[in-house]
Amino acid sequence: MTVAENKALVRRHFDEFVNKKNHDIVMETVSDDFVDHDGPGGRATDRDGDRGMMIALHGQIADLHVTIEDMVGEGDKVVCRNVWRGSVNQRAITFRGIVIWRLAHGKIVERWASVGSPS
């Protein structure tokens, strides 16, 4: 895939998975052997672990929305700087993150992330 195609896939994954709460999109956008090196609790996890994490997060923050502020791609990697917004107990929260995605054969195969604490 081209860098532009990789970036489009990552953008679609974020929009469907986070903003539209389509938890099953991972079956289409994420590989069977996916590794999230920075999963819940800082432990590596797989596709099902990431799916479960997002379901739980949507349970806590029903109006969760992510905005990609910057996206850079090179070779098989895409890097995003993003802002997450939502509300908990009628209090607005915001947290920011940087995510590195590696893609192969039209799917996301690895993820590394640094996500700040909600404020």
XYZ file of N, CA and C in Angstrom:
357
model
N 0.835 -1.187 0.000
C 0.000 0.000 0.000
C 0.877 1.246 0.000
N 0.346 2.307 -0.532
C 1.067 3.566 -0.541
C 0.928 4.251 0.823
N 1.745 5.253 1.059
C 1.642 6.028 2.294
C 0.258 6.670 2.383
N -0.239 7.200 1.288
C -1.567 7.824 1.286
C -2.650 6.808 1.645
N -2.553 5.589 1.139
C -3.526 4.537 1.475
C -3.423 4.147 2.947
N -2.199 4.066 3.466
C -2.010 3.748 4.879
C -2.638 4.825 5.764
N -2.408 6.086 5.406
C -2.976 7.192 6.181
C -4.503 7.155 6.128
N -5.066 6.869 4.984
C -6.526 6.790 4.850
C -7.084 5.657 5.719
N -6.383 4.536 5.771
C -6.833 3.419 6.599
C -6.806 3.785 8.084
N -5.752 4.429 8.534
C -5.656 4.836 9.939
C -6.756 5.846 10.267
N -6.969 6.811 9.394
C -8.023 7.809 9.614
C -9.393 7.122 9.705
N -9.653 6.195 8.807
C -10.922 5.463 8.824
C -11.061 4.634 10.095
N -9.970 3.977 10.496
C -9.993 3.162 11.714
C -10.347 4.020 12.931
N -9.672 5.148 13.107
C -9.964 6.048 14.225
C -11.430 6.503 14.187
N -11.892 6.945 13.030
C -13.245 7.474 12.916
C -14.290 6.410 13.234
N -14.157 5.242 12.640
C -15.135 4.170 12.862
C -15.058 3.627 14.286
N -13.851 3.303 14.735
C -13.649 2.622 16.014
C -13.961 3.525 17.198
N -13.513 4.761 17.163
C -13.695 5.665 18.297
C -14.947 6.512 18.127
N -15.025 7.268 17.044
C -16.088 8.260 16.903
C -17.453 7.651 16.602
N -17.485 6.594 15.809
C -18.771 5.985 15.440
C -19.092 4.748 16.272
N -18.188 4.379 17.186
C -18.382 3.235 18.094
C -18.621 1.930 17.341
N -18.008 1.783 16.201
C -18.093 0.548 15.421
C -16.957 -0.368 15.884
N -17.194 -1.109 16.936
C -16.159 -1.946 17.534
C -15.757 -3.114 16.638
N -16.607 -3.481 15.710
C -16.296 -4.600 14.820
C -15.393 -4.197 13.654
N -15.130 -2.897 13.487
C -14.256 -2.448 12.403
C -12.872 -3.065 12.525
N -12.475 -3.433 13.753
C -11.144 -4.020 13.939
C -10.979 -5.306 13.136
N -12.058 -6.012 12.873
C -11.973 -7.243 12.087
C -11.571 -6.946 10.643
N -11.833 -5.729 10.212
C -11.523 -5.317 8.844
C -10.198 -4.558 8.739
N -9.867 -3.750 9.748
C -8.713 -2.859 9.654
C -7.473 -3.351 10.385
N -7.631 -4.314 11.281
C -6.536 -4.777 12.128
C -6.247 -6.244 11.825
N -4.980 -6.589 11.709
C -4.594 -7.958 11.353
C -4.850 -8.946 12.495
N -4.960 -10.205 12.139
C -5.165 -11.271 13.126
C -4.019 -11.331 14.132
N -2.807 -11.029 13.680
C -1.626 -11.128 14.543
C -1.176 -9.767 15.092
N -2.088 -8.820 15.138
C -1.842 -7.465 15.639
C -1.252 -7.479 17.047
N -0.310 -6.569 17.292
C 0.250 -6.366 18.629
C 0.161 -4.882 18.965
N -0.511 -4.583 20.069
C -0.532 -3.241 20.619
C 0.499 -3.251 21.739
N 1.629 -2.626 21.501
C 2.728 -2.645 22.458
C 2.422 -1.829 23.713
N 1.424 -0.955 23.638
C 1.070 -0.078 24.759
C -0.416 -0.193 25.064
N -0.876 -1.391 25.304
C -2.281 -1.634 25.596
C -2.677 -1.192 26.988
N -3.869 -1.594 27.414
C -4.363 -1.220 28.736
C -3.369 -1.591 29.836
N -3.151 -0.660 30.757
C -2.224 -0.900 31.852
C -0.768 -0.954 31.427
N -0.479 -0.493 30.194
C 0.892 -0.491 29.700
C 1.393 -1.851 29.254
N 0.492 -2.822 29.160
C 0.882 -4.170 28.731
C 0.494 -4.398 27.271
N 1.298 -5.189 26.616
C 0.988 -5.537 25.229
C -0.323 -6.316 25.183
N -1.067 -6.100 24.123
C -2.322 -6.819 23.936
C -2.531 -7.095 22.458
N -3.611 -7.746 22.139
C -3.924 -8.109 20.757
C -5.175 -7.363 20.284
N -5.666 -7.773 19.138
C -6.839 -7.113 18.547
C -8.053 -7.183 19.482
N -8.298 -8.345 20.069
C -9.443 -8.493 20.968
C -9.280 -7.634 22.216
N -8.048 -7.515 22.702
C -7.786 -6.671 23.862
C -8.072 -5.214 23.573
N -7.664 -4.745 22.397
C -7.938 -3.350 22.019
C -9.437 -3.119 21.844
N -10.114 -4.093 21.255
C -11.557 -3.985 21.071
C -12.253 -3.891 22.433
N -11.857 -4.743 23.369
C -12.434 -4.720 24.705
C -12.155 -3.419 25.432
N -10.935 -2.887 25.247
C -10.575 -1.618 25.868
C -11.484 -0.497 25.365
N -11.744 -0.465 24.055
C -12.566 0.608 23.501
C -14.020 0.455 23.931
N -14.505 -0.762 24.018
C -15.875 -0.976 24.507
C -15.989 -0.443 25.933
N -15.012 -0.752 26.778
C -15.025 -0.276 28.165
C -14.923 1.249 28.222
N -14.059 1.828 27.386
C -13.900 3.279 27.367
C -15.194 3.959 26.937
N -15.872 3.407 25.932
C -17.157 3.974 25.518
C -18.201 3.825 26.619
N -18.085 2.795 27.444
C -18.994 2.647 28.574
C -18.790 3.723 29.626
N -17.565 4.213 29.749
C -17.246 5.258 30.724
C -17.425 6.660 30.151
N -17.159 6.803 28.844
C -17.210 8.117 28.186
C -18.043 7.952 26.910
N -19.351 8.026 27.066
C -20.259 7.729 25.953
C -20.086 8.663 24.759
N -19.696 9.903 25.020
C -19.561 10.886 23.935
C -18.106 11.040 23.474
N -17.290 10.046 23.705
C -15.873 10.101 23.332
C -15.697 10.394 21.846
N -14.795 11.303 21.550
C -14.504 11.671 20.160
C -13.018 11.972 20.040
N -12.388 11.466 18.997
C -10.977 11.740 18.759
C -10.844 12.583 17.499
N -9.948 13.559 17.564
C -9.627 14.399 16.416
C -8.148 14.227 16.112
N -7.846 13.903 14.879
C -6.450 13.802 14.452
C -5.975 15.211 14.133
N -4.986 15.669 14.884
C -4.443 17.013 14.702
C -3.347 17.031 13.635
N -2.519 16.012 13.617
C -1.443 15.876 12.633
C -1.306 14.412 12.277
N -0.939 14.149 11.032
C -0.693 12.791 10.582
C 0.488 12.813 9.621
N 1.472 11.957 9.894
C 2.661 11.863 9.062
C 2.861 10.394 8.718
N 3.185 10.120 7.478
C 3.430 8.748 7.075
C 4.735 8.613 6.338
N 5.381 7.476 6.546
C 6.603 7.158 5.818
C 6.741 5.646 5.793
N 6.994 5.111 4.616
C 7.136 3.659 4.493
C 5.877 2.955 4.967
N 6.041 2.037 5.924
C 4.902 1.271 6.425
C 4.335 1.814 7.732
N 4.730 3.038 8.109
C 4.278 3.606 9.383
C 3.509 4.910 9.185
N 2.538 5.115 10.105
C 1.760 6.347 10.159
C 1.793 6.819 11.610
N 2.072 8.105 11.805
C 2.116 8.688 13.150
C 1.019 9.743 13.233
N 0.256 9.689 14.327
C -0.825 10.645 14.542
C -0.650 11.346 15.883
N -0.864 12.644 15.858
C -1.022 13.416 17.097
C -2.502 13.701 17.190
N -3.106 13.282 18.295
C -4.550 13.396 18.377
C -5.016 13.949 19.717
N -6.258 14.423 19.710
C -6.900 14.947 20.908
C -8.204 14.187 21.103
N -8.378 13.671 22.302
C -9.586 12.935 22.683
C -10.409 13.832 23.587
N -11.723 13.878 23.328
C -12.614 14.705 24.150
C -13.860 13.902 24.501
N -14.414 14.222 25.633
C -15.647 13.586 26.069
C -16.079 14.187 27.379
N -17.032 13.532 28.028
C -17.477 14.019 29.333
C -17.743 12.835 30.252
N -17.404 13.055 31.513
C -17.641 12.078 32.563
C -18.373 12.805 33.676
N -19.545 12.278 34.040
C -20.362 12.929 35.079
C -20.579 14.409 34.774
N -20.891 14.700 33.532
C -21.166 16.051 33.044
C -19.966 16.993 33.144
N -18.772 16.431 33.282
C -17.543 17.227 33.317
C -16.757 16.942 32.040
N -16.424 17.974 31.312
C -15.662 17.821 30.069
C -14.242 17.364 30.392
N -13.756 16.404 29.619
C -12.377 15.965 29.769
C -11.703 15.982 28.396
N -10.392 16.144 28.438
C -9.570 16.140 27.233
C -8.292 15.391 27.548
N -7.850 14.559 26.612
C -6.524 13.987 26.727
C -5.910 13.881 25.348
N -4.609 13.916 25.314
C -3.868 13.966 24.057
C -3.004 12.726 23.910
N -2.729 12.384 22.665
C -1.905 11.210 22.429
C -1.092 11.309 21.151
N -0.077 10.483 21.113
C 0.734 10.281 19.918
C 0.706 8.770 19.662
N 0.355 8.391 18.466
C 0.257 6.974 18.131
C 1.081 6.691 16.884
N 1.839 5.611 16.943
C 2.570 5.113 15.774
C 1.898 3.810 15.360
N 1.515 3.739 14.120
C 0.893 2.535 13.561
C 1.829 1.950 12.508
N 1.968 0.629 12.482
C 2.668 -0.035 11.381
C 1.640 -0.865 10.633
N 1.680 -0.758 9.313
C 0.719 -1.447 8.467
C 1.417 -2.415 7.522
N 0.710 -3.474 7.181
C 1.204 -4.441 6.198
C -0.001 -5.129 5.556
N 0.061 -5.319 4.262
C -0.979 -6.042 3.528
C -2.378 -5.447 3.757
N -2.444 -4.113 3.874
C -3.731 -3.442 3.978
C -4.357 -3.472 5.359
N -3.572 -3.817 6.382
C -4.114 -3.864 7.744
C -3.113 -3.274 8.736
N -3.629 -2.887 9.888
C -2.784 -2.411 10.980
C -2.211 -3.636 11.674
N -0.880 -3.685 11.823
C -0.250 -4.856 12.437
C 0.419 -4.554 13.779
N 0.775 -3.276 14.012
C 1.375 -2.905 15.287
C 0.960 -1.498 15.664
N 0.966 -1.253 16.985
C 0.638 0.072 17.522
C 1.529 0.356 18.724
N 2.044 1.582 18.770
C 2.757 2.114 19.927
C 2.078 3.432 20.249
N 1.846 3.715 21.526
C 1.129 4.940 21.863
C 1.614 5.543 23.166
N 1.498 6.845 23.221
C 1.710 7.601 24.447
C 0.483 8.485 24.605
N -0.278 8.242 25.668
C -1.522 8.977 25.889
C -1.443 9.651 27.247
N -1.727 10.938 27.266
C -1.694 11.692 28.506
C -2.902 11.429 29.380
N -2.831 11.864 30.598
C -3.944 11.731 31.537
C -5.030 12.738 31.195
N -6.290 12.367 31.423
C -7.377 13.307 31.168
C -7.272 14.543 32.045
N -7.652 15.679 31.468
C -7.682 16.925 32.240
C -9.025 17.596 32.053
